[in-house]
Amino acid sequence: MRIGPAKLSESASIALRASAIVWALGYAMVIGAGGFLTERTTVPDVLVNMPLWVLAMAQSGLIYLLWGRLQRRPAVVRWPVAVGACLAAAALQTTIDLNTYYWLGQTILPEWSAWATLSTGRVGGAVILYTWTFILNLIVYWAIGLSEQAREQGRRAAEAEAATERAEFAAQRAQLAALRLQLNPHFLFNTLNAISTLVMERDCDRADQMLDRLSDFLRASLSMDPTALIRLGEELDAVQAYLEIEEVRFEGRLRVTIECPEALRMQFVPGFLLQPLVENAVKYAVAPALRPVQVVVSASLRGDDLVLRVVDDGDPVDPGRAITGAGVGLANTRARVASLYGARGEVSAGRQANGFVAEVRLPAGASAQKTVPVGVVA
């Protein structure tokens, strides 16, 4: 697939801004932690880290160019080469970083000499942090590329079917294909940044926990086909992996309950049906809260209907949420349910006495009324 100059320029601009934010936050965290732990002066530390930030940005730019050239290569070639480039960049960044501080501690700023050493622990910690940050940049580039592919695939599908009676159905296919390729860069950044912080704080158990759940979530996200019906149990497993990651990240401000009778876990539902609703609960209820927020995901039978609910007890921070349904996530869910089940399916949402509730009603034990062609998803 060839992307035009405007698209390429937009993608490169987004990648550059994302890298700048990643490195700025990373160095701000290091400077803040350094000032707190070693009581060193902040102004010289900022001046020293500015050229290091420029070097990191330059290396990230080279990795982005390399990733673009590797797009046509098989994944078994593309990923090892890109990760190897991240390791090499991390080694160079670590070498320049530590030697700069060591030289300053021995010459201009002797008060830094007590901690600006080349010990094994300091070298190892720097290598780990730089490696994580360069790989985080690489994952952001990957996510941006997936987004570009999704938009391009949706555009091509819409144009190909626009002149036919199936134009509306083609738009739905493109939307589902985009969902298949969607992976939120902000979620990845927040999760990997939290893991980096835990590593720096030497909280290895929680870091391992987040890595395990991130692995489970990514595996489910990349293997699940949103154009197909899957077991409710698989959908809930993916939701639980996502929420367990957010539980660690929000450090006690998120409490999760998943309620589903074992028999209902065998019901079929559209893939990724609950994910947008759960993300809305985290974004609008948990993220702005200063207190613990309970998120309950439940499944039950109501007559002949399967009822799925995502309920939170968050504060009414955004008054428009009750009207808009928290953005495009709920709108897309409504469109999918309407497309697959017609009048037999329903999605509703709104504020309740304490918090917000989103509810999906599907015919229990029934297949979708429309079959989405398998060829939609690459």
PDB file of C-alpha atoms in Angstrom, residues 150-180 227 331-332 335-336 339 370 372-373 376:
ATOM      1  CA  ALA A 150      -7.016   1.466   8.816  1.00  0.00           C
ATOM      2  CA  ARG A 151      -7.918   4.856   7.373  1.00  0.00           C
ATOM      3  CA  GLU A 152      -6.551   3.921   3.970  1.00  0.00           C
ATOM      4  CA  GLN A 153      -8.380   0.599   3.967  1.00  0.00           C
ATOM      5  CA  GLY A 154     -11.615   2.302   4.964  1.00  0.00           C
ATOM      6  CA  ARG A 155     -11.226   4.891   2.202  1.00  0.00           C
ATOM      7  CA  ARG A 156     -10.541   2.266  -0.454  1.00  0.00           C
ATOM      8  CA  ALA A 157     -13.483   0.124   0.656  1.00  0.00           C
ATOM      9  CA  ALA A 158     -15.860   3.095   0.658  1.00  0.00           C
ATOM     10  CA  GLU A 159     -14.760   4.225  -2.828  1.00  0.00           C
ATOM     11  CA  ALA A 160     -15.006   0.720  -4.289  1.00  0.00           C
ATOM     12  CA  GLU A 161     -18.581   0.222  -3.068  1.00  0.00           C
ATOM     13  CA  ALA A 162     -19.896   3.827  -3.270  1.00  0.00           C
ATOM     14  CA  ALA A 163     -21.562   3.359  -6.696  1.00  0.00           C
ATOM     15  CA  THR A 164     -23.415   0.183  -5.716  1.00  0.00           C
ATOM     16  CA  GLU A 165     -26.463  -0.574  -3.626  1.00  0.00           C
ATOM     17  CA  ARG A 166     -24.084  -1.997  -1.010  1.00  0.00           C
ATOM     18  CA  ALA A 167     -22.434   1.390  -0.308  1.00  0.00           C
ATOM     19  CA  GLU A 168     -23.837   1.600   3.234  1.00  0.00           C
ATOM     20  CA  PHE A 169     -22.754  -1.949   4.016  1.00  0.00           C
ATOM     21  CA  ALA A 170     -19.284  -1.219   2.612  1.00  0.00           C
ATOM     22  CA  ALA A 171     -18.923   1.707   5.045  1.00  0.00           C
ATOM     23  CA  GLN A 172     -19.771  -0.637   7.900  1.00  0.00           C
ATOM     24  CA  ARG A 173     -17.160  -3.114   6.671  1.00  0.00           C
ATOM     25  CA  ALA A 174     -14.536  -0.361   6.564  1.00  0.00           C
ATOM     26  CA  GLN A 175     -15.469   0.702  10.081  1.00  0.00           C
ATOM     27  CA  LEU A 176     -15.070  -2.848  11.371  1.00  0.00           C
ATOM     28  CA  ALA A 177     -11.753  -3.200   9.564  1.00  0.00           C
ATOM     29  CA  ALA A 178     -10.559  -0.003  11.229  1.00  0.00           C
ATOM     30  CA  LEU A 179     -11.566  -1.387  14.614  1.00  0.00           C
ATOM     31  CA  ARG A 180      -9.532  -4.538  13.912  1.00  0.00           C
ATOM     32  CA  THR A 227     -16.262  -8.880  12.375  1.00  0.00           C
ATOM     33  CA  ALA A 331     -21.930   5.604  18.775  1.00  0.00           C
ATOM     34  CA  ASN A 332     -19.837   2.927  17.052  1.00  0.00           C
ATOM     35  CA  ALA A 335     -24.034   1.207  14.862  1.00  0.00           C
ATOM     36  CA  ARG A 336     -22.510  -2.286  15.126  1.00  0.00           C
ATOM     37  CA  SER A 339     -26.133  -3.516  11.777  1.00  0.00           C
ATOM     38  CA  LYS A 370     -26.122 -10.164   8.761  1.00  0.00           C
ATOM     39  CA  VAL A 372     -19.932  -9.772   7.557  1.00  0.00           C
ATOM     40  CA  PRO A 373     -17.612 -11.044   4.788  1.00  0.00           C
ATOM     41  CA  VAL A 376     -12.906  -7.379   5.304  1.00  0.00           C
TER      42      VAL A 376
END
